[in-house]
Coordinates of C-alpha atoms in Angstrom, one line a residue:
Q13 CA 0.0 0.0 0.0
V14 CA 1.5 3.3 -1.1
Q15 CA 1.7 5.9 1.6
L16 CA 2.9 9.5 1.6
V17 CA 3.6 11.3 4.8
E18 CA 4.2 15.0 4.8
S19 CA 5.8 17.1 7.5
G20 CA 7.5 20.4 8.1
G21 CA 4.6 22.8 7.8
G22 CA 4.1 25.6 10.3
S23 CA 3.7 29.3 10.9
V24 CA 6.3 31.8 9.7
Q25 CA 6.4 35.5 9.1
A26 CA 6.7 36.9 5.6
G27 CA 10.2 36.5 4.3
G28 CA 10.8 33.4 6.4
S29 CA 11.6 29.8 5.3
L30 CA 10.2 26.4 5.8
R31 CA 11.2 23.0 4.5
L32 CA 8.6 20.4 3.8
S33 CA 9.3 16.7 3.6
C34 CA 7.3 13.9 2.0
A35 CA 8.3 10.3 2.9
A36 CA 7.0 7.7 0.5
S37 CA 6.6 4.0 1.1
G38 CA 4.8 0.9 -0.2
Y39 CA 6.5 0.5 -3.6
T40 CA 9.7 -0.8 -5.1
Y41 CA 11.3 -0.8 -8.5
C42 CA 9.0 1.9 -9.9
N43 CA 9.6 5.0 -11.9
V44 CA 8.5 7.7 -9.5
D45 CA 7.6 11.3 -10.3
M46 CA 7.0 13.4 -7.1
S47 CA 5.3 16.7 -6.9
W48 CA 3.9 19.3 -4.5
Y49 CA 0.5 20.9 -4.8
R50 CA -1.2 23.5 -2.6
Q51 CA -4.7 24.5 -1.9
A52 CA -5.7 27.7 -0.2
P53 CA -9.2 28.2 1.3
G54 CA -11.8 28.8 -1.4
K55 CA -9.3 28.1 -4.2
E56 CA -8.5 25.1 -6.4
R57 CA -5.6 22.9 -5.8
E58 CA -2.6 24.1 -7.8
F59 CA 0.7 22.7 -8.9
V60 CA 3.8 24.1 -7.0
S61 CA 6.8 22.0 -8.0
G62 CA 7.7 18.5 -9.3
I63 CA 10.7 16.3 -9.7
D64 CA 10.7 13.4 -12.2
S65 CA 12.4 10.1 -12.0
D66 CA 15.3 11.4 -14.1
G67 CA 15.8 14.3 -11.7
S68 CA 14.4 17.0 -13.8
T69 CA 12.5 19.7 -11.9
R70 CA 9.5 21.9 -12.6
Y71 CA 8.2 24.9 -10.8
A72 CA 5.1 27.1 -11.0
D73 CA 6.0 30.6 -12.0
S74 CA 4.8 32.0 -8.7
V75 CA 7.5 30.1 -6.8
K76 CA 10.4 30.1 -9.2
G77 CA 13.6 31.4 -7.6
R78 CA 12.1 31.0 -4.1
F79 CA 11.3 27.3 -3.8
T80 CA 13.6 24.4 -4.4
I81 CA 12.5 20.7 -4.8
S82 CA 15.0 17.9 -4.1
Q83 CA 14.9 14.2 -3.3
D84 CA 16.8 11.6 -1.4
N85 CA 16.2 8.4 -3.2
A86 CA 17.8 6.3 -0.5
K87 CA 15.2 7.6 1.9
S88 CA 12.4 7.8 -0.7
T89 CA 11.8 11.3 0.5
V90 CA 11.2 14.5 -1.4
Y91 CA 11.8 17.9 0.0
L92 CA 10.5 21.4 -0.7
Q93 CA 12.6 24.2 0.5
M94 CA 10.6 27.4 0.6
N95 CA 12.3 30.7 1.1
S96 CA 11.1 34.3 1.0
L97 CA 7.7 33.1 1.9
K98 CA 4.8 35.4 1.1
P99 CA 1.3 35.6 2.6
E100 CA 0.0 34.3 -0.7
D101 CA 2.0 31.1 -0.2
M102 CA -0.2 30.2 2.7
A103 CA -2.1 27.0 2.0
M104 CA -2.3 23.3 2.7
Y105 CA 0.5 21.6 0.9
Y106 CA 0.1 18.2 -0.5
C107 CA 2.6 15.7 -1.8
K108 CA 1.8 13.5 -4.8
T109 CA 3.5 10.6 -6.4
D110 CA 2.9 9.2 -9.9
L111 CA 4.1 5.6 -10.3
S112 CA 5.0 4.0 -13.6
G113 CA 6.9 1.0 -14.9
S114 CA 6.3 -2.7 -14.6
W115 CA 3.3 -4.0 -12.7
P116 CA 2.2 -3.1 -10.1
C117 CA 3.7 0.3 -10.6
S118 CA 0.8 2.5 -11.6
G119 CA -1.4 5.2 -10.3
D120 CA -1.1 8.4 -8.5
Y121 CA -1.3 8.9 -4.7
W122 CA -1.7 11.8 -2.4
G123 CA -0.5 12.6 1.1
Q124 CA -2.7 14.0 3.8
G125 CA -1.3 17.5 3.6
T126 CA 0.7 19.9 5.8
Q127 CA -0.4 23.4 6.6
V128 CA 1.8 26.4 5.8
T129 CA 0.8 29.7 7.4
V130 CA 2.5 33.0 6.5
S131 CA 1.8 36.1 8.4
S132 CA 2.5 39.6 7.1

């Protein structure tokens, strides 16, 4: 059973930093794309950043230059370093994994989310 557990959320003032972690388990020998999404109250869930199985990274324009995604394959963990946080970054942050490859590697899975609060 694939599980994703996020941690690292919290409350910071504008300009501060947080590092989110997402520990994945329940699969082996899969191609894994990991990504972060966020959802603010009353808004749709939006893509923040992603890292593919080949290590290539992607960022939403709103976070480029401020957020950095990385992964530790040995620990099956992906990180999101968030610097220069703004009040508009405040949201629930979700980790997502997309599995591909030989059976049973398929499907996408979500974590339970971790709250990020940014005060001005």
